PDB file of C-alpha atoms in Angstrom:
ATOM      1  CA  MET A  12      -5.741  -4.078  14.329  1.00  0.00           C
ATOM      2  CA  GLY A  13      -3.642  -3.468  11.244  1.00  0.00           C
ATOM      3  CA  LEU A  14      -0.281  -1.867  10.521  1.00  0.00           C
ATOM      4  CA  CYS A  15      -0.549   1.137   8.175  1.00  0.00           C
ATOM      5  CA  GLY A  16       2.964   2.547   8.032  1.00  0.00           C
ATOM      6  CA  TRP A  17       5.920   4.334   9.625  1.00  0.00           C
ATOM      7  CA  SER A  18       6.996   7.934   9.964  1.00  0.00           C
ATOM      8  CA  PRO A  19      10.011   8.764   7.721  1.00  0.00           C
ATOM      9  CA  GLY A  20      12.485   8.435  10.584  1.00  0.00           C
ATOM     10  CA  GLY A  21      10.871   5.334  12.062  1.00  0.00           C
ATOM     11  CA  GLU A  22       9.943   7.084  15.335  1.00  0.00           C
ATOM     12  CA  THR A  23       6.164   6.662  14.963  1.00  0.00           C
ATOM     13  CA  ILE A  24       4.021   3.820  13.728  1.00  0.00           C
ATOM     14  CA  LEU A  25       0.528   4.180  12.276  1.00  0.00           C
ATOM     15  CA  TYR A  26      -2.066   1.478  12.850  1.00  0.00           C
ATOM     16  CA  SER A  27      -5.833   1.056  12.658  1.00  0.00           C
ATOM     17  CA  ASP A  28      -8.047  -0.569  15.270  1.00  0.00           C
ATOM     18  CA  ASP A  29     -11.069  -2.840  14.847  1.00  0.00           C
ATOM     19  CA  GLU A  30     -13.430   0.142  14.888  1.00  0.00           C
ATOM     20  CA  GLY A  31     -11.672   1.859  11.995  1.00  0.00           C
ATOM     21  CA  TRP A  32      -9.771   4.529  13.960  1.00  0.00           C
ATOM     22  CA  LEU A  33      -6.254   5.461  12.875  1.00  0.00           C
ATOM     23  CA  TRP A  34      -3.680   5.764  15.699  1.00  0.00           C
ATOM     24  CA  ALA A  35      -0.105   7.068  15.901  1.00  0.00           C
ATOM     25  CA  HIS A  36       2.196   5.411  18.445  1.00  0.00           C
ATOM     26  CA  GLU A  37       5.698   6.558  19.408  1.00  0.00           C
ATOM     27  CA  VAL A  38       7.974   3.532  19.217  1.00  0.00           C
ATOM     28  CA  ALA A  39      10.447   4.715  21.882  1.00  0.00           C
ATOM     29  CA  GLY A  40       7.784   5.764  24.375  1.00  0.00           C
ATOM     30  CA  SER A  41       4.203   5.116  25.353  1.00  0.00           C
ATOM     31  CA  ALA A  42       2.479   8.122  23.763  1.00  0.00           C
ATOM     32  CA  THR A  43      -0.419   7.132  21.513  1.00  0.00           C
ATOM     33  CA  ARG A  44      -2.639   9.567  19.626  1.00  0.00           C
ATOM     34  CA  ARG A  45      -5.994   8.863  17.972  1.00  0.00           C
ATOM     35  CA  LEU A  46      -6.200  10.691  14.644  1.00  0.00           C
ATOM     36  CA  LEU A  47      -9.289   9.939  12.523  1.00  0.00           C
ATOM     37  CA  ILE A  48     -11.369   7.219  10.868  1.00  0.00           C
ATOM     38  CA  ALA A  49      -9.336   5.668   8.040  1.00  0.00           C
ATOM     39  CA  GLU A  50      -8.628   2.297   6.459  1.00  0.00           C
ATOM     40  CA  GLY A  51      -5.121   3.105   5.280  1.00  0.00           C
ATOM     41  CA  ALA A  52      -2.570   5.869   5.797  1.00  0.00           C
ATOM     42  CA  GLU A  53       0.927   6.946   4.768  1.00  0.00           C
ATOM     43  CA  TYR A  54       3.286   9.616   6.110  1.00  0.00           C
ATOM     44  CA  ALA A  55       4.538  12.228   3.651  1.00  0.00           C
ATOM     45  CA  PRO A  56       8.335  12.217   3.120  1.00  0.00           C
ATOM     46  CA  ASP A  57       8.745  15.255   5.412  1.00  0.00           C
ATOM     47  CA  GLY A  58       6.635  13.672   8.188  1.00  0.00           C
ATOM     48  CA  ARG A  59       4.369  16.711   8.478  1.00  0.00           C
ATOM     49  CA  THR A  60       1.355  15.275   6.689  1.00  0.00           C
ATOM     50  CA  ILE A  61      -0.412  11.922   6.654  1.00  0.00           C
ATOM     51  CA  ALA A  62      -2.370  10.831   3.608  1.00  0.00           C
ATOM     52  CA  TRP A  63      -5.402   8.656   4.347  1.00  0.00           C
ATOM     53  CA  VAL A  64      -8.105   6.696   2.550  1.00  0.00           C
ATOM     54  CA  ARG A  65     -11.478   5.536   3.828  1.00  0.00           C
ATOM     55  CA  SER A  66     -14.834   4.263   2.586  1.00  0.00           C
ATOM     56  CA  VAL A  67     -18.010   6.282   3.169  1.00  0.00           C
ATOM     57  CA  GLU A  68     -21.617   5.139   2.761  1.00  0.00           C
ATOM     58  CA  ASP A  69     -23.834   7.504   0.755  1.00  0.00           C
ATOM     59  CA  ASP A  70     -27.597   8.100   1.014  1.00  0.00           C
ATOM     60  CA  ASP A  71     -28.302   5.189  -1.351  1.00  0.00           C
ATOM     61  CA  GLY A  72     -26.409   2.712   0.798  1.00  0.00           C
ATOM     62  CA  LEU A  73     -23.479   2.534  -1.630  1.00  0.00           C
ATOM     63  CA  TYR A  74     -19.864   2.907  -0.559  1.00  0.00           C
ATOM     64  CA  ARG A  75     -17.361   5.254  -2.152  1.00  0.00           C
ATOM     65  CA  SER A  76     -13.753   6.052  -1.390  1.00  0.00           C
ATOM     66  CA  GLU A  77     -12.347   9.283  -0.039  1.00  0.00           C
ATOM     67  CA  ILE A  78      -8.686  10.305  -0.072  1.00  0.00           C
ATOM     68  CA  GLY A  79      -7.431  13.116   2.120  1.00  0.00           C
ATOM     69  CA  VAL A  80      -4.560  14.513   4.140  1.00  0.00           C
ATOM     70  CA  PHE A  81      -4.097  15.071   7.877  1.00  0.00           C
ATOM     71  CA  ASP A  82      -1.858  17.860   9.217  1.00  0.00           C
ATOM     72  CA  VAL A  83       0.207  16.354  12.058  1.00  0.00           C
ATOM     73  CA  SER A  84       0.838  19.667  13.840  1.00  0.00           C
ATOM     74  CA  THR A  85      -2.690  21.149  13.679  1.00  0.00           C
ATOM     75  CA  GLY A  86      -4.765  17.983  13.663  1.00  0.00           C
ATOM     76  CA  GLN A  87      -6.785  19.324  10.724  1.00  0.00           C
ATOM     77  CA  SER A  88      -7.922  17.017   7.942  1.00  0.00           C
ATOM     78  CA  ARG A  89      -9.257  17.705   4.446  1.00  0.00           C
ATOM     79  CA  VAL A  90     -10.625  15.583   1.611  1.00  0.00           C
ATOM     80  CA  LEU A  91      -8.727  15.754  -1.698  1.00  0.00           C
ATOM     81  CA  ALA A  92     -10.646  13.356  -3.947  1.00  0.00           C
ATOM     82  CA  ARG A  93     -13.640  11.022  -4.002  1.00  0.00           C
ATOM     83  CA  SER A  94     -14.660   8.006  -6.066  1.00  0.00           C
ATOM     84  CA  GLU A  95     -16.402  10.191  -8.636  1.00  0.00           C
ATOM     85  CA  ASP A  96     -13.005  11.718  -9.454  1.00  0.00           C
ATOM     86  CA  PHE A  97     -11.585   8.344 -10.529  1.00  0.00           C
ATOM     87  CA  GLU A  98     -12.807   4.861 -11.423  1.00  0.00           C
ATOM     88  CA  GLY A  99     -13.637   2.398  -8.685  1.00  0.00           C
ATOM     89  CA  TYR A 100     -12.769   1.756  -5.079  1.00  0.00           C
ATOM     90  CA  VAL A 101      -9.388   2.472  -3.460  1.00  0.00           C
ATOM     91  CA  ALA A 102      -7.584  -0.239  -1.528  1.00  0.00           C
ATOM     92  CA  GLY A 103      -6.320   0.996   1.839  1.00  0.00           C
ATOM     93  CA  SER A 104      -2.890  -0.525   1.233  1.00  0.00           C
ATOM     94  CA  GLY A 105      -2.536   1.062  -2.197  1.00  0.00           C
ATOM     95  CA  LEU A 106      -1.811   4.682  -1.229  1.00  0.00           C
ATOM     96  CA  VAL A 107       1.760   6.017  -1.412  1.00  0.00           C
ATOM     97  CA  TRP A 108       3.584   9.345  -1.731  1.00  0.00           C
ATOM     98  CA  ASP A 109       6.069  10.190  -4.424  1.00  0.00           C
ATOM     99  CA  SER A 110       9.571  11.058  -3.194  1.00  0.00           C
ATOM    100  CA  THR A 111       8.908  14.834  -3.311  1.00  0.00           C
ATOM    101  CA  GLY A 112       5.673  14.768  -1.307  1.00  0.00           C
ATOM    102  CA  THR A 113       3.878  16.508  -4.187  1.00  0.00           C
ATOM    103  CA  PHE A 114       1.758  13.633  -5.474  1.00  0.00           C
ATOM    104  CA  LEU A 115      -0.095  10.621  -4.109  1.00  0.00           C
ATOM    105  CA  LEU A 116      -0.141   7.407  -6.101  1.00  0.00           C
ATOM    106  CA  PHE A 117      -2.961   4.957  -5.545  1.00  0.00           C
ATOM    107  CA  SER A 118      -4.853   2.066  -7.095  1.00  0.00           C
ATOM    108  CA  ALA A 119      -8.585   1.937  -7.737  1.00  0.00           C
ATOM    109  CA  ALA A 120     -10.671  -0.866  -9.205  1.00  0.00           C
ATOM    110  CA  ALA A 121     -14.316  -1.510  -9.927  1.00  0.00           C
ATOM    111  CA  GLU A 122     -16.058  -3.921  -7.578  1.00  0.00           C
ATOM    112  CA  GLY A 123     -15.095  -7.508  -8.350  1.00  0.00           C
ATOM    113  CA  SER A 124     -12.125  -6.609 -10.550  1.00  0.00           C
ATOM    114  CA  PRO A 125      -8.879  -8.482  -9.663  1.00  0.00           C
ATOM    115  CA  ASN A 126      -6.648  -5.685 -10.980  1.00  0.00           C
ATOM    116  CA  ALA A 127      -6.733  -1.927 -10.743  1.00  0.00           C
ATOM    117  CA  GLY A 128      -5.851   1.266 -12.494  1.00  0.00           C
ATOM    118  CA  ILE A 129      -2.937   3.342 -11.186  1.00  0.00           C
ATOM    119  CA  TRP A 130      -3.762   6.980 -10.497  1.00  0.00           C
ATOM    120  CA  ARG A 131      -1.845  10.113  -9.489  1.00  0.00           C
ATOM    121  CA  LEU A 132      -3.315  12.803  -7.257  1.00  0.00           C
ATOM    122  CA  ASP A 133      -1.828  16.307  -7.022  1.00  0.00           C
ATOM    123  CA  VAL A 134      -1.986  17.169  -3.318  1.00  0.00           C
ATOM    124  CA  ASP A 135      -2.079  20.950  -3.885  1.00  0.00           C
ATOM    125  CA  SER A 136      -4.627  21.161  -6.712  1.00  0.00           C
ATOM    126  CA  GLY A 137      -6.588  17.946  -6.163  1.00  0.00           C
ATOM    127  CA  ALA A 138      -6.217  17.039  -9.851  1.00  0.00           C
ATOM    128  CA  VAL A 139      -6.417  13.294 -10.573  1.00  0.00           C
ATOM    129  CA  ASN A 140      -5.131  11.488 -13.661  1.00  0.00           C
ATOM    130  CA  ARG A 141      -4.659   7.848 -14.579  1.00  0.00           C
ATOM    131  CA  LEU A 142      -1.125   6.623 -15.288  1.00  0.00           C
ATOM    132  CA  GLY A 143      -1.740   3.001 -16.224  1.00  0.00           C
ATOM    133  CA  ARG A 144      -3.761  -0.155 -15.690  1.00  0.00           C
ATOM    134  CA  GLY A 145      -3.276  -3.559 -14.169  1.00  0.00           C
ATOM    135  CA  GLY A 146      -1.638  -3.300 -10.743  1.00  0.00           C
ATOM    136  CA  TRP A 147      -1.991  -2.451  -7.058  1.00  0.00           C
ATOM    137  CA  VAL A 148       0.496   0.212  -5.940  1.00  0.00           C
ATOM    138  CA  THR A 149       2.863  -0.770  -3.106  1.00  0.00           C
ATOM    139  CA  GLY A 150       5.586   1.897  -3.392  1.00  0.00           C
ATOM    140  CA  VAL A 151       7.611   4.234  -5.580  1.00  0.00           C
ATOM    141  CA  SER A 152      11.355   4.425  -6.241  1.00  0.00           C
ATOM    142  CA  ALA A 153      13.398   7.316  -4.838  1.00  0.00           C
ATOM    143  CA  ASP A 154      13.911   8.799  -8.307  1.00  0.00           C
ATOM    144  CA  GLY A 155      10.210   8.481  -9.127  1.00  0.00           C
ATOM    145  CA  ARG A 156      10.817   6.439 -12.271  1.00  0.00           C
ATOM    146  CA  ARG A 157       9.339   3.175 -11.032  1.00  0.00           C
ATOM    147  CA  ILE A 158       6.014   2.491  -9.379  1.00  0.00           C
ATOM    148  CA  TYR A 159       6.228  -0.755  -7.406  1.00  0.00           C
ATOM    149  CA  ALA A 160       3.048  -2.771  -7.590  1.00  0.00           C
ATOM    150  CA  SER A 161       1.468  -6.198  -7.304  1.00  0.00           C
ATOM    151  CA  ARG A 162      -0.757  -7.869  -9.842  1.00  0.00           C
ATOM    152  CA  HIS A 163      -3.037 -10.887  -9.706  1.00  0.00           C
ATOM    153  CA  MET A 164      -1.778 -13.613 -12.036  1.00  0.00           C
ATOM    154  CA  TYR A 165      -2.873 -17.185 -12.733  1.00  0.00           C
ATOM    155  CA  ARG A 166      -0.917 -20.431 -12.550  1.00  0.00           C
ATOM    156  CA  PRO A 167      -2.658 -23.579 -13.936  1.00  0.00           C
ATOM    157  CA  VAL A 168      -1.594 -25.942 -11.139  1.00  0.00           C
ATOM    158  CA  SER A 169      -2.440 -23.939  -8.026  1.00  0.00           C
ATOM    159  CA  GLY A 170      -4.554 -21.087  -9.363  1.00  0.00           C
ATOM    160  CA  SER A 171      -4.009 -17.384  -8.774  1.00  0.00           C
ATOM    161  CA  TRP A 172      -1.133 -15.666  -7.018  1.00  0.00           C
ATOM    162  CA  GLU A 173       0.018 -12.103  -6.485  1.00  0.00           C
ATOM    163  CA  ALA A 174       3.045 -11.179  -8.591  1.00  0.00           C
ATOM    164  CA  PHE A 175       5.319  -8.334  -7.475  1.00  0.00           C
ATOM    165  CA  GLY A 176       7.142  -5.990  -9.788  1.00  0.00           C
ATOM    166  CA  TYR A 177       7.173  -2.437 -11.092  1.00  0.00           C
ATOM    167  CA  TRP A 178       5.734  -0.212 -13.819  1.00  0.00           C
ATOM    168  CA  ASP A 179       8.202   2.123 -15.523  1.00  0.00           C
ATOM    169  CA  GLY A 180       5.624   4.275 -17.302  1.00  0.00           C
ATOM    170  CA  ALA A 181       5.546   2.123 -20.409  1.00  0.00           C
ATOM    171  CA  SER A 182       5.526  -1.544 -19.402  1.00  0.00           C
ATOM    172  CA  TRP A 183       5.289  -3.975 -16.484  1.00  0.00           C
ATOM    173  CA  ARG A 184       8.109  -6.138 -15.122  1.00  0.00           C
ATOM    174  CA  PHE A 185       7.228  -8.820 -12.590  1.00  0.00           C
ATOM    175  CA  MET A 186       9.121 -11.289 -10.456  1.00  0.00           C
ATOM    176  CA  PRO A 187       8.570 -14.921 -11.486  1.00  0.00           C
ATOM    177  CA  PRO A 188       6.496 -17.060  -9.092  1.00  0.00           C
ATOM    178  CA  GLY A 189       8.011 -19.808  -6.993  1.00  0.00           C
ATOM    179  CA  SER A 190       7.339 -23.498  -7.530  1.00  0.00           C
ATOM    180  CA  SER A 191       3.644 -24.377  -7.412  1.00  0.00           C
ATOM    181  CA  THR A 192       4.374 -26.744  -4.505  1.00  0.00           C
ATOM    182  CA  ASP A 193       5.945 -24.017  -2.380  1.00  0.00           C
ATOM    183  CA  TYR A 194       2.779 -22.198  -1.288  1.00  0.00           C
ATOM    184  CA  ASP A 195      -0.948 -21.704  -1.886  1.00  0.00           C
ATOM    185  CA  ALA A 196      -0.867 -17.903  -2.153  1.00  0.00           C
ATOM    186  CA  GLU A 197       1.579 -15.002  -2.153  1.00  0.00           C
ATOM    187  CA  TRP A 198       0.650 -11.455  -1.155  1.00  0.00           C
ATOM    188  CA  GLY A 199       1.445  -8.277   0.811  1.00  0.00           C
ATOM    189  CA  GLY A 200       4.709  -7.266  -0.885  1.00  0.00           C
ATOM    190  CA  SER A 201       6.682  -4.331   0.502  1.00  0.00           C
ATOM    191  CA  TRP A 202       9.676  -3.075  -1.514  1.00  0.00           C
ATOM    192  CA  ARG A 203      12.850  -1.892   0.168  1.00  0.00           C
ATOM    193  CA  GLY A 204      13.711   1.773  -0.317  1.00  0.00           C
ATOM    194  CA  ASP A 205      16.378   1.069  -2.932  1.00  0.00           C
ATOM    195  CA  GLY A 206      14.056  -1.212  -4.894  1.00  0.00           C
ATOM    196  CA  MET A 207      16.518  -4.101  -4.726  1.00  0.00           C
ATOM    197  CA  ALA A 208      14.526  -6.428  -2.451  1.00  0.00           C
ATOM    198  CA  VAL A 209      10.949  -7.262  -1.508  1.00  0.00           C
ATOM    199  CA  VAL A 210       9.452  -8.706   1.667  1.00  0.00           C
ATOM    200  CA  LEU A 211       6.220 -10.669   1.217  1.00  0.00           C
ATOM    201  CA  THR A 212       3.911 -13.208   2.807  1.00  0.00           C
ATOM    202  CA  ARG A 213       3.417 -16.756   1.575  1.00  0.00           C
ATOM    203  CA  HIS A 214       0.499 -18.882   2.704  1.00  0.00           C
ATOM    204  CA  MET A 215       0.650 -22.672   2.802  1.00  0.00           C
ATOM    205  CA  GLY A 216      -2.168 -24.658   4.347  1.00  0.00           C
ATOM    206  CA  SER A 217      -3.030 -22.796   7.554  1.00  0.00           C
ATOM    207  CA  ILE A 218       0.359 -21.074   8.050  1.00  0.00           C
ATOM    208  CA  ASP A 219       1.568 -17.646   6.914  1.00  0.00           C
ATOM    209  CA  ASP A 220       5.324 -17.092   6.645  1.00  0.00           C
ATOM    210  CA  VAL A 221       7.351 -13.977   5.763  1.00  0.00           C
ATOM    211  CA  TYR A 222       9.928 -14.232   2.969  1.00  0.00           C
ATOM    212  CA  VAL A 223      12.565 -11.902   1.520  1.00  0.00           C
ATOM    213  CA  ALA A 224      13.875 -11.976  -2.061  1.00  0.00           C
ATOM    214  CA  ASP A 225      15.883  -9.755  -4.358  1.00  0.00           C
ATOM    215  CA  ALA A 226      14.170  -7.843  -7.168  1.00  0.00           C
ATOM    216  CA  SER A 227      14.562 -10.704  -9.664  1.00  0.00           C
ATOM    217  CA  GLY A 228      12.901 -13.215  -7.338  1.00  0.00           C
ATOM    218  CA  ILE A 229      16.181 -15.066  -6.803  1.00  0.00           C
ATOM    219  CA  GLY A 230      17.328 -15.948  -3.307  1.00  0.00           C
ATOM    220  CA  MET A 231      13.848 -16.236  -1.812  1.00  0.00           C
ATOM    221  CA  ARG A 232      14.287 -17.123   1.870  1.00  0.00           C
ATOM    222  CA  ARG A 233      11.985 -17.433   4.851  1.00  0.00           C
ATOM    223  CA  VAL A 234      12.764 -15.005   7.672  1.00  0.00           C
ATOM    224  CA  LEU A 235       9.708 -15.361   9.934  1.00  0.00           C
ATOM    225  CA  ARG A 236       7.386 -18.313  10.480  1.00  0.00           C
ATOM    226  CA  GLY A 237       3.778 -17.780  11.527  1.00  0.00           C
ATOM    227  CA  TYR A 238       3.783 -14.025  10.767  1.00  0.00           C
ATOM    228  CA  THR A 239       2.188 -11.892   8.078  1.00  0.00           C
ATOM    229  CA  GLY A 240       2.090  -8.313   6.751  1.00  0.00           C
ATOM    230  CA  ALA A 241       5.767  -7.385   7.252  1.00  0.00           C
ATOM    231  CA  GLN A 242       7.169  -4.038   6.066  1.00  0.00           C
ATOM    232  CA  TRP A 243      10.684  -2.652   5.718  1.00  0.00           C
ATOM    233  CA  TRP A 244      11.914  -0.338   8.438  1.00  0.00           C
ATOM    234  CA  PRO A 245      12.135   3.231   6.993  1.00  0.00           C
ATOM    235  CA  GLY A 246      15.455   3.923   5.299  1.00  0.00           C
ATOM    236  CA  LYS A 247      16.514   0.263   5.309  1.00  0.00           C
TER     237      LYS A 247
END
């Protein structure tokens, strides 16, 4: 089971089960609703629509990605784009709405590629265009000027790690990594709504711990031991 995201007000949580079904669970109650097959999902800012991504096997035994939207009130779903509309395969965690609910931002990479292209999908028209290269989308700022993303980097002593930062439409800015003795790997960054802090997972040996840091990477502190995949509560 994996956490996919929260409704805008934090009343409902989306998660996927081991069979690939997407579920919506009311936090304050016990109501749970099965929605559709999907690997990743994200509520629109108004909470009325859920964007989803999934992989589908074609007649040749190859897998392609589909991106679509689910209407919360009617239960109807429609496909907006497929792999042939962009380059590569979409990561389930790399699908986010812009602040207006007009566009979806996502990352797609060819098989085996460590980094991805960043794409924008117009929800109304289905038009897809590439914005940049070299990062996995994790969020977007409230004013729409920054796309928060992670990128695979390399450090000579301990190998690769996942750097967190943002793309401003012209260039990348990334947080510096911690000391090479601090951890084996760093991943799963989730940016706070104001873009001033990030929560991420660090792996050392056989243990995953959750850390929080400000946008510059200063003040990195462990907040949970033995946990992974943390996200900010909506609006916080």
